[in-house]
mmCIF file of C-alpha atoms in Angstrom:
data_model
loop_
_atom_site.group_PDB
_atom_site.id
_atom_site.type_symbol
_atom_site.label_atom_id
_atom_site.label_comp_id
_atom_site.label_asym_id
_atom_site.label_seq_id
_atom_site.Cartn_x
_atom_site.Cartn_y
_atom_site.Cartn_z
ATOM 1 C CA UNK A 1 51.378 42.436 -41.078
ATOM 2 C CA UNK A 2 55.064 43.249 -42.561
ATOM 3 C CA UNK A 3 56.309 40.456 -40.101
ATOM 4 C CA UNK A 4 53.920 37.553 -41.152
ATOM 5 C CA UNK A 5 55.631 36.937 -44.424
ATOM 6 C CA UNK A 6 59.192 36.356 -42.471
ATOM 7 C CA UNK A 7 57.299 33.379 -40.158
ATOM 8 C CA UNK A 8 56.225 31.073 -43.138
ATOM 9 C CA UNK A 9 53.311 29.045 -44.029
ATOM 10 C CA UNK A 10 53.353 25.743 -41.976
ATOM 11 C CA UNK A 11 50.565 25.973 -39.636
ATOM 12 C CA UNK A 12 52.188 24.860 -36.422
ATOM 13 C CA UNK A 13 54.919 27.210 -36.809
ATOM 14 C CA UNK A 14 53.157 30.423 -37.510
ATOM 15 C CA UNK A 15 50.415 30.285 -35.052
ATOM 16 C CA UNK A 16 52.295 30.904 -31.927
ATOM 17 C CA UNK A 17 54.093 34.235 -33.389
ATOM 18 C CA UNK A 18 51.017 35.797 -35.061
ATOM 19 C CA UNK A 19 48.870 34.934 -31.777
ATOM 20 C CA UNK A 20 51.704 37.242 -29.870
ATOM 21 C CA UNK A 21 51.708 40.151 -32.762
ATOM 22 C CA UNK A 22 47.836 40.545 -32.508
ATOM 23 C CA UNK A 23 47.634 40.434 -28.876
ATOM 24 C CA UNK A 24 49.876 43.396 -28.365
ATOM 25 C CA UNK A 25 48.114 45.170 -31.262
ATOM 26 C CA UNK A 26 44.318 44.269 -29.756
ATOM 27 C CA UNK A 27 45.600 45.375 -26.763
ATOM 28 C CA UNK A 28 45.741 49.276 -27.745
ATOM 29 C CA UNK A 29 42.109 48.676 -29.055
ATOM 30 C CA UNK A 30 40.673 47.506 -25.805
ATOM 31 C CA UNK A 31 38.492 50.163 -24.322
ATOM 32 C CA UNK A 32 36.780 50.189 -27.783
ATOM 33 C CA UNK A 33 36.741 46.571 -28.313
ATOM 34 C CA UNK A 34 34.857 46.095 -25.294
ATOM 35 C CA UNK A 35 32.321 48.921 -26.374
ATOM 36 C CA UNK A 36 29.943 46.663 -28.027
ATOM 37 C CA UNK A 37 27.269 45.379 -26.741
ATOM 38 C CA UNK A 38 27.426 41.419 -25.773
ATOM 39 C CA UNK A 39 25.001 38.533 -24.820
ATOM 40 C CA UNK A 40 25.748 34.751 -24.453
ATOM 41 C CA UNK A 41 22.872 32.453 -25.229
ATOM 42 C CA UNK A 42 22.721 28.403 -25.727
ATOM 43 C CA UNK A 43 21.735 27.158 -28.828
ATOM 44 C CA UNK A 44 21.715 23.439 -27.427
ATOM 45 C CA UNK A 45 21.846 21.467 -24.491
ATOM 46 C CA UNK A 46 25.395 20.274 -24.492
ATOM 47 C CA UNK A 47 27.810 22.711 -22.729
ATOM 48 C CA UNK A 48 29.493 23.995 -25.925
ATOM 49 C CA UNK A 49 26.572 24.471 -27.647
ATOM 50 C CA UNK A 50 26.942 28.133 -27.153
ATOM 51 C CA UNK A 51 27.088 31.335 -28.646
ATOM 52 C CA UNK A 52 27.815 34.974 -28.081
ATOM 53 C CA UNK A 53 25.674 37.822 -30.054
ATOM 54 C CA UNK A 54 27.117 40.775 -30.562
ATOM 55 C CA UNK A 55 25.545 43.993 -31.046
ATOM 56 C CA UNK A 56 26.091 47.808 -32.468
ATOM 57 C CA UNK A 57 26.214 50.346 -29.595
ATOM 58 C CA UNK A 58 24.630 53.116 -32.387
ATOM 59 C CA UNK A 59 22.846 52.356 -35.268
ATOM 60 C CA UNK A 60 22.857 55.720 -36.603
ATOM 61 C CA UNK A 61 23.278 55.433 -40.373
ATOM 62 C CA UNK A 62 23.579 52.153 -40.461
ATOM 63 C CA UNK A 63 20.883 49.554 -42.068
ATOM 64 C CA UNK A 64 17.837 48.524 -40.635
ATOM 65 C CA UNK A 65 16.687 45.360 -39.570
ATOM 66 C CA UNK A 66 20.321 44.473 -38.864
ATOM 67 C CA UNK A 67 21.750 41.800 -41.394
ATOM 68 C CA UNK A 68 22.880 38.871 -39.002
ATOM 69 C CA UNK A 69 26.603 37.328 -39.661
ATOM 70 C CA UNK A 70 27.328 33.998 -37.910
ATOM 71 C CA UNK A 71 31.006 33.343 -37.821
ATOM 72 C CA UNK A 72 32.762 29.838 -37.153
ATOM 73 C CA UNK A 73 36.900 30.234 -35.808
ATOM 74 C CA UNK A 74 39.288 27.388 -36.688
ATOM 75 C CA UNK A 75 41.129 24.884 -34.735
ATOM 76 C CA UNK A 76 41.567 21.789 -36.789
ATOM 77 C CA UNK A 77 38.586 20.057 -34.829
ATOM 78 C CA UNK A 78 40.424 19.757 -32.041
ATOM 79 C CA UNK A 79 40.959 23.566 -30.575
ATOM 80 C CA UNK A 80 39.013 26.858 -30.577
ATOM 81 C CA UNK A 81 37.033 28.984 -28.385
ATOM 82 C CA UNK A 82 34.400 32.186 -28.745
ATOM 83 C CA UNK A 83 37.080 33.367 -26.661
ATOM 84 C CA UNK A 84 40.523 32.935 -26.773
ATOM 85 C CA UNK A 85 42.939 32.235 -23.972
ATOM 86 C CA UNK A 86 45.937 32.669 -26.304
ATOM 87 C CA UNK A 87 44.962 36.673 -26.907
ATOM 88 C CA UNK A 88 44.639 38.044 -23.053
ATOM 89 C CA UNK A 89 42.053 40.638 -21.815
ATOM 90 C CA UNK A 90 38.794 38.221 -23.800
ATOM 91 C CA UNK A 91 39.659 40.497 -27.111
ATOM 92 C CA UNK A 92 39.183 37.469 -29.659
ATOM 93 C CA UNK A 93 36.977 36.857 -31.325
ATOM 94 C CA UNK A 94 35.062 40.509 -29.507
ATOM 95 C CA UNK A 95 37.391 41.869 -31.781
ATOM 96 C CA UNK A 96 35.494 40.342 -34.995
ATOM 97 C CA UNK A 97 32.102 40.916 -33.397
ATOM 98 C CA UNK A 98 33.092 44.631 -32.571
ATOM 99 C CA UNK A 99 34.337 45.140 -36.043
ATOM 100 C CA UNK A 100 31.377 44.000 -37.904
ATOM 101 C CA UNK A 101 28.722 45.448 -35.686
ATOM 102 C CA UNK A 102 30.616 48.484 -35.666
ATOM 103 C CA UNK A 103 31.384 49.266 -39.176
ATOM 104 C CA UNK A 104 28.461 47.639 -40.414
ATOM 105 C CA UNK A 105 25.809 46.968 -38.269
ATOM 106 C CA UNK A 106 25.435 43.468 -38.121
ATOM 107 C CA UNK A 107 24.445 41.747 -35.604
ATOM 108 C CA UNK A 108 27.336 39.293 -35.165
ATOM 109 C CA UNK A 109 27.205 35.726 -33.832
ATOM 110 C CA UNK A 110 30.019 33.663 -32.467
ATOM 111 C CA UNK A 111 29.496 30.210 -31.827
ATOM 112 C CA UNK A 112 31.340 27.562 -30.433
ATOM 113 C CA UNK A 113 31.284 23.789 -31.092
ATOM 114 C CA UNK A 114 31.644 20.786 -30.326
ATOM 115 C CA UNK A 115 35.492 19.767 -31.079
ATOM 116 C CA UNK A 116 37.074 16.114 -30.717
ATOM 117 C CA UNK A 117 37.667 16.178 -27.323
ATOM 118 C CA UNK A 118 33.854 16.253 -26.581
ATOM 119 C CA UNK A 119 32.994 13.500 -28.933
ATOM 120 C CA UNK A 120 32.898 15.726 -32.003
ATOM 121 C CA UNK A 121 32.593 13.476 -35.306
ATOM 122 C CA UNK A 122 31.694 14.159 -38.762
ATOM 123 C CA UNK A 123 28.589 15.494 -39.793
ATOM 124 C CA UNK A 124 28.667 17.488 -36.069
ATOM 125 C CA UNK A 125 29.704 20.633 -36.944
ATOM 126 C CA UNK A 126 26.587 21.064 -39.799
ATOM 127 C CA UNK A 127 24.609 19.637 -36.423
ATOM 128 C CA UNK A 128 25.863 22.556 -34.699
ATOM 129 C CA UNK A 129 25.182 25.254 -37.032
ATOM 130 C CA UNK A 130 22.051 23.907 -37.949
ATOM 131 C CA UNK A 131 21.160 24.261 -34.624
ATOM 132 C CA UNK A 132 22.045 27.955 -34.422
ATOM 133 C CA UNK A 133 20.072 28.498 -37.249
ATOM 134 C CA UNK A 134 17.344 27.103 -35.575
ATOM 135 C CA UNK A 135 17.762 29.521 -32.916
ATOM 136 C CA UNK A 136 17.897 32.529 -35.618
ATOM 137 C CA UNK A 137 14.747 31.681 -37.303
ATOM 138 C CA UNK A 138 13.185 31.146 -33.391
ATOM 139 C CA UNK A 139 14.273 34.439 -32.296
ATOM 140 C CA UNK A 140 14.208 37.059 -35.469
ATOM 141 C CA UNK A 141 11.008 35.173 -36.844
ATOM 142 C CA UNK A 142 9.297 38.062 -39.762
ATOM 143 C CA UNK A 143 11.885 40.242 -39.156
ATOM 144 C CA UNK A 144 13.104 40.700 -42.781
ATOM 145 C CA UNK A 145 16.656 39.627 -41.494
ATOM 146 C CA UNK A 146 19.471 38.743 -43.948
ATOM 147 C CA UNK A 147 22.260 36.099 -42.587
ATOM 148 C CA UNK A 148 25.179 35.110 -43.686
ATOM 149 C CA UNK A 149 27.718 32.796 -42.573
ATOM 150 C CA UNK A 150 31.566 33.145 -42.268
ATOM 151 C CA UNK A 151 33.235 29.946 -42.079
ATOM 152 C CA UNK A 152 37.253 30.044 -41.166
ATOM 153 C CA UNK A 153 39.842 26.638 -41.480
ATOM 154 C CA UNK A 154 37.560 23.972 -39.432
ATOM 155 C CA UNK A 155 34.843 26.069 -39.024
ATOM 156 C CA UNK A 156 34.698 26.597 -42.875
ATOM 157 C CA UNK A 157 34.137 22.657 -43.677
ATOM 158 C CA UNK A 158 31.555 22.697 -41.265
ATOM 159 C CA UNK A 159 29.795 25.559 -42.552
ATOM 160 C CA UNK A 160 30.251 23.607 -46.133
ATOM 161 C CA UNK A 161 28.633 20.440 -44.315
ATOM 162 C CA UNK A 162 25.642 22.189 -43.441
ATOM 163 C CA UNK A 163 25.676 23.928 -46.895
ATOM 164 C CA UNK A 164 25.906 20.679 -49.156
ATOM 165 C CA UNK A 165 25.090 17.368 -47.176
ATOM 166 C CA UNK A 166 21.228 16.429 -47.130
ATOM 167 C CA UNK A 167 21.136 15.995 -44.047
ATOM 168 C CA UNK A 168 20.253 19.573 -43.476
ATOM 169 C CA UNK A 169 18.488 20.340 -47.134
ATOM 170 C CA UNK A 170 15.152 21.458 -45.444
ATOM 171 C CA UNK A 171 16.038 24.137 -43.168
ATOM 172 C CA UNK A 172 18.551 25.302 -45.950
ATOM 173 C CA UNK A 173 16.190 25.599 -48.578
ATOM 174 C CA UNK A 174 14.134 27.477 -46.147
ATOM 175 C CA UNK A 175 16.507 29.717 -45.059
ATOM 176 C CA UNK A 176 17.560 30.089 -48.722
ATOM 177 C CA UNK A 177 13.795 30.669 -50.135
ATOM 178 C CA UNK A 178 13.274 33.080 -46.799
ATOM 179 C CA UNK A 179 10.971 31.939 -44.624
ATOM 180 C CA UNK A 180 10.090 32.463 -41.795
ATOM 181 C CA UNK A 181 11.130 36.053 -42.902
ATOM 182 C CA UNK A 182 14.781 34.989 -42.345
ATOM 183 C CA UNK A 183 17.054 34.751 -45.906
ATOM 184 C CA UNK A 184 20.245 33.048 -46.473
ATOM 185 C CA UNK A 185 22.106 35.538 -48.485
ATOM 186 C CA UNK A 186 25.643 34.414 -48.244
ATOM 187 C CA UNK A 187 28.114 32.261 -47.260
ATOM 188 C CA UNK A 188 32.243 33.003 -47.161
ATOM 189 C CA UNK A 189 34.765 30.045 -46.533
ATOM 190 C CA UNK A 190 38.024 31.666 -45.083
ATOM 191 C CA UNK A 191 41.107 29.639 -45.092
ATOM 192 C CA UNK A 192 39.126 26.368 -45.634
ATOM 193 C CA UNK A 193 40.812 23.199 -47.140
ATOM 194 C CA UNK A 194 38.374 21.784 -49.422
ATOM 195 C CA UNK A 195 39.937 18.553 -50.424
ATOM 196 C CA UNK A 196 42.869 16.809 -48.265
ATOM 197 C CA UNK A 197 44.113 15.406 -51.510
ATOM 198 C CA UNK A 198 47.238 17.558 -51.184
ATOM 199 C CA UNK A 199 48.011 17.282 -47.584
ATOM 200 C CA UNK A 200 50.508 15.520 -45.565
ATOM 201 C CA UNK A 201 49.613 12.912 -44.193
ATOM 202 C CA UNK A 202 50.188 13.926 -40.631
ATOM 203 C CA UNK A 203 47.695 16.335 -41.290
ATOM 204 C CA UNK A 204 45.333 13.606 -42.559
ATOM 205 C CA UNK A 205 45.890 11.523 -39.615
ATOM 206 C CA UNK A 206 45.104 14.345 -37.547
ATOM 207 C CA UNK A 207 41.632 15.856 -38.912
ATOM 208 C CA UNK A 208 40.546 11.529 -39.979
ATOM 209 C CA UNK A 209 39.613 12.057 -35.648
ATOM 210 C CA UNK A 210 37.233 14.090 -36.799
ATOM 211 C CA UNK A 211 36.577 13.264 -40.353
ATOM 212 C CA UNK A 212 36.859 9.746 -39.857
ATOM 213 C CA UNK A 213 38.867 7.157 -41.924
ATOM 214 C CA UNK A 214 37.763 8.412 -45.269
ATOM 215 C CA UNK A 215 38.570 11.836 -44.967
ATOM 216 C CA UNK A 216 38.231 12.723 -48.921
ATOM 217 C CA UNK A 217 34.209 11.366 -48.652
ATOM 218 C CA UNK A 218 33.894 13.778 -45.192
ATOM 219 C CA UNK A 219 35.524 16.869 -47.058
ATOM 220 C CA UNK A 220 33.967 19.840 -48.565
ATOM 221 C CA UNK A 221 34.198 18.408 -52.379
ATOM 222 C CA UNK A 222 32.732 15.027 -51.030
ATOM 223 C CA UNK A 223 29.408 17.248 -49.740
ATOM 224 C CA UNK A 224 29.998 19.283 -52.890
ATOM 225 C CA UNK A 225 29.719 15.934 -54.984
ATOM 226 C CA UNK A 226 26.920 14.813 -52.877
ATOM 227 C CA UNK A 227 24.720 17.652 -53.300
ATOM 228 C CA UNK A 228 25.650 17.512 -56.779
ATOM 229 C CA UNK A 229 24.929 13.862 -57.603
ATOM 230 C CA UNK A 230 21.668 13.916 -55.642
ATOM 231 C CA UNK A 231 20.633 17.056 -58.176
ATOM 232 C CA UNK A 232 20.176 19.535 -55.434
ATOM 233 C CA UNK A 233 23.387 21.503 -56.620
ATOM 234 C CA UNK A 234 21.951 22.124 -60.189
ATOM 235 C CA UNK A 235 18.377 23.282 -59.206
ATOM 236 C CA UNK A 236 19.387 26.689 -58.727
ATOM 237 C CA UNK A 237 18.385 29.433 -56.035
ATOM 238 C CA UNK A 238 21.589 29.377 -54.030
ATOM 239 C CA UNK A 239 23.326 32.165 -52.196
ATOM 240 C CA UNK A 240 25.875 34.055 -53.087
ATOM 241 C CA UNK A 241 29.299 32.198 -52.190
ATOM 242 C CA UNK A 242 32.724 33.493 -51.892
ATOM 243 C CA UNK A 243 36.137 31.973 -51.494
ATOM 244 C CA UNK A 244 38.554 33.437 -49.065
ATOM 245 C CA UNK A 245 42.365 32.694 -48.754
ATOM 246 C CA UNK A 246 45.542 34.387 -47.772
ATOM 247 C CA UNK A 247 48.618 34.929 -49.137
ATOM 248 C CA UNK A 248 50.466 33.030 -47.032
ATOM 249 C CA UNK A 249 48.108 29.949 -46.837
ATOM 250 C CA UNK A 250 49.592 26.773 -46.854
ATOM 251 C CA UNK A 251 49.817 25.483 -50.310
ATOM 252 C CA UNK A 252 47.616 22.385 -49.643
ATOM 253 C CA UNK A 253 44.549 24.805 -48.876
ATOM 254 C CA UNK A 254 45.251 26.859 -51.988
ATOM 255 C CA UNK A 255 45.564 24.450 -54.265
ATOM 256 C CA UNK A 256 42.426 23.053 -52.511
ATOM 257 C CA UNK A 257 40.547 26.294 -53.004
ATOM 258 C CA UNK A 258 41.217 26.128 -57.172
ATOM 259 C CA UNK A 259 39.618 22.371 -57.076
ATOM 260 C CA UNK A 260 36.465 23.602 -55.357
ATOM 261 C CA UNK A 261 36.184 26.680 -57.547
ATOM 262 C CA UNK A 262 36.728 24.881 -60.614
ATOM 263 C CA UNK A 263 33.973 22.395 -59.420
ATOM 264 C CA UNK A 264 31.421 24.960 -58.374
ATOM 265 C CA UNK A 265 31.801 27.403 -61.353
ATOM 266 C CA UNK A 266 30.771 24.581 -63.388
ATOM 267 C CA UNK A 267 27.427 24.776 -61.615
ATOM 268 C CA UNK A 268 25.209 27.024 -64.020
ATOM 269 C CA UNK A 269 23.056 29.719 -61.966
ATOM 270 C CA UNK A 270 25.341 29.874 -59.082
ATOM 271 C CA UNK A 271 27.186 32.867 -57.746
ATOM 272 C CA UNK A 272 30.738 31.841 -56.906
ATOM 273 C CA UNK A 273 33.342 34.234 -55.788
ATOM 274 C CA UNK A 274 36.828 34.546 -54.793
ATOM 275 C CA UNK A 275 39.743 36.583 -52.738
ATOM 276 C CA UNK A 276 43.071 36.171 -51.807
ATOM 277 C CA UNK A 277 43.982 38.248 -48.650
ATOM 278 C CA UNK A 278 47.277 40.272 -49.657
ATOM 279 C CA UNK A 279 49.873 39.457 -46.874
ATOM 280 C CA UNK A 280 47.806 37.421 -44.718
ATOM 281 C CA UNK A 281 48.850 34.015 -43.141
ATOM 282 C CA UNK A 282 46.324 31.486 -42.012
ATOM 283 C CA UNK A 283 45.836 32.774 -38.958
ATOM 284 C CA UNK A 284 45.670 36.380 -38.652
ATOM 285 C CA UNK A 285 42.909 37.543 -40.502
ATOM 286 C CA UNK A 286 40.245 37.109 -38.190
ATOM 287 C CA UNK A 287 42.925 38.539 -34.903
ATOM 288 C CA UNK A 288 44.193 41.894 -37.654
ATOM 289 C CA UNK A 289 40.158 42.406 -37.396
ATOM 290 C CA UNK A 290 39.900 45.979 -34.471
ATOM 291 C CA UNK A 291 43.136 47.050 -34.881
ATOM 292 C CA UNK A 292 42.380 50.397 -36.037
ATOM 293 C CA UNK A 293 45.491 49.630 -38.490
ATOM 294 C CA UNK A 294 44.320 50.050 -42.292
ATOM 295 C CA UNK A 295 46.051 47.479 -43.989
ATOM 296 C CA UNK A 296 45.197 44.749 -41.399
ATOM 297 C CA UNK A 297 40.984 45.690 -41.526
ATOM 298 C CA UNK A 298 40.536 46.198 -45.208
ATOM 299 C CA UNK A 299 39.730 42.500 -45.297
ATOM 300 C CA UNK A 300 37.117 43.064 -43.060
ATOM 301 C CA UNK A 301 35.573 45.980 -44.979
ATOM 302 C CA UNK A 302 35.580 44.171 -48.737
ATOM 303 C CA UNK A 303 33.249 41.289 -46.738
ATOM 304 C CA UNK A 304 30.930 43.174 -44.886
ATOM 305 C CA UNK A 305 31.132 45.678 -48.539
ATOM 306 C CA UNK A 306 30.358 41.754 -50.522
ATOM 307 C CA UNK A 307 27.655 41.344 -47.985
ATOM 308 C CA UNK A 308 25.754 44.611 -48.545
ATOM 309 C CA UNK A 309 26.312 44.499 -52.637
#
C-alpha cells in the first residue's frame, strides 16, 4: 500500500502497477486462498450470466444461516471477469470470496455480466443482478438469509440501477420487506461515480457505449431522481446504505460521491453511510483483500463489521 500513493489517481495509469503489486502479494496467500470452498452456477441463459459461490471451509463460531454477500468488480462496462487474467494462479476475485467467507462467514457470490462487447446497454446490469437475485430467493427460499450487495466502479452503478430504477421495484421491495424468508439488509457502493458531471469527456465518451447518449439520465443520481420523483424514495423501509471511496480516487468520483450523499441524506428515514479507504487507489481494494497484510484487509473487516452491526 506505501507504493500506491507514488502511482497517482488517473485510472489508466494506476491499474497496470497495482494489478502487478497484488499479484506478487496474492501469490504468498495461495494455498489458503484456494482453501475455500467454490461452485459455479448460471443465473441466466446467456454465457456470462454466471456466477461463482463461495463458501466457509469451518463455520465454527461463526453465524448461522450464513448472511449472503453478492459482489459486482469494475471494468468501466467494457472489462472484468469473476476471474482475472491480469492476477495469475485464478486468485481474484477467490481472494474476496475467501476473505469474506473466511473471516465472516458469508456465503460470497461473484457474478459476472454482461459488458459492451456482448451487447451490454443500460438498464443491463440491474437485469443482471436482478436475475441473481432471482436465483437467491430460488435457492435459499425460508432460510432466514440476510444479503447484501457490494457494488465496485461499474459494478456499483449497476447495483444502484437495480436499487433505484422501477424497473426492478417488485422484487426489491420484496427482498427489502423479506420474503420469501430472504432480506435485503444492505447495500455498499465502492469506488462508484455517481454523476459524470465532473468527468472528462473522454471518459464520457467511453461509458455513453454503455450508458448511452445521455449519460447524466443513465447515472446513479438520474435512478436516484427517478425513484425519488416517482415517491418510492420517500416511503421509507430501505436498507442500510454505505458509501465507499479511497483515498486516492479520482477526483471526479469523489466529488461525485458528496453529490449523491448530499442527495440521499436529504431522504428522511433512510440510513446513509460513508468511508473513505485510507491509502487506497481505485483499484486495489478489492486485490489488498487475502493478503494476510493488516493495513491492506482492515477495509475488508469494517464491511463485513457494518454488515453484522
Amino acid at each position: 500500500m506505501d507504493r500506491l500513493p507514488t502511482l497517482g489517481r488517473a485510472i489508466p495509469v494506476v491499474v497496470g502497477p497495482t494489478y502487478d503489486i497484488y499479484a506478487a502479494l496474492l501469490s504468498k496467500k495461495a494455498v489458503d486462498i484456494k482453501k475455500t470452498t467454490v461452485e459455479t452456477h448460471k443465473y441466466g441463459l446467456h454465457p456470462r450470466q454466471q456466477l461463482d459461490l463461495y463458501k466457509s471451509t469451518s463455520n465454527k463460531g461463526l453465524r448461522k444461516p450464513a448472511p449472503i454477500l453478492v459482489f459486482l468488480y469494475g471494468g468501466g462496462f467494457v472489462n472484468g471477469d469473476r476471474i482475472l487474467n491480469r492476477i495469475p494462479g485464478e486468485l481474484a476475485f477467490a481472494n474476496l470470496g475467501h476473505f469474506f467467507c473466511e473471516n465472516f462467514g458469508f456465503e460470497t457470490i461473484v457474478m459476472d455480466y454482461r459488458l459492451v462487447g456482448h451487447g451490454a446497454t443500460f438498464p443491463s446490469g440491474g437485469s443482471d443482478l436482478e436475475a441473481v437475485m432471482q436465483w437467491i430467493r430460488k435457492r435459499y427460499a425460508g432460510s432466514g438469509r440476510k444479503v447484501f450487495v457490494l457494488g465496485n466502479s461499474a459494478g456499483g452503478i449497476h447495483t444502484c440501477t437495480w436499487m433505484f430504477e422501477n424497473d426492478f421495484r417488485s422484487s426489491r421491495r420484496a427482498l427489502i420487506a423479506g420474503s420469501d424468508g430472504i432480506k435485503l439488509a444492505g447495500v455498499i457502493t465502492l469506488g462508484a461515480a455517481f454523476t459524470f458531471r465532473y468527468s472528462s469527456r473522454g471518459l464520457i465518451d467511453s461509458v455513453a457505449q454503455y450508458l448511452g447518449s445521455e449519460v447524466e439520465n443513465a447515472s446513479p443520481l438520474g435512478s436516484i431522481e427517478r425513484c425519488r420523483d416517482s415517491g418510492e424514495l420517500l416511503k421509507g423501509g430501505w436498507p442500510r446504505m454505505l458509501v465507499v471511496d479511497s483515498e486516492f480516487d479520482p477526483e471526479d468520483i469523489l466529488r461525485s460521491s458528496q453529490d449523491a450523499l448530499l442527495k440521499l441524506r436529504a431522504v428522511e428515514g433512510l440510513q446513509i453511510e460513508y468511508q473513505n479507504l485510507t491509502g487506497h487507489n481505485h483499484i486495489s481494494p478489492p486485490l489488498a483483500l487475502g493478503t494476510g497484510i493488516t493495513e491492506e484487509k482492515s477495509w475488508g473487516f469494517a464491511i463485513g463489521k457494518w454488515c453484522m452491526a
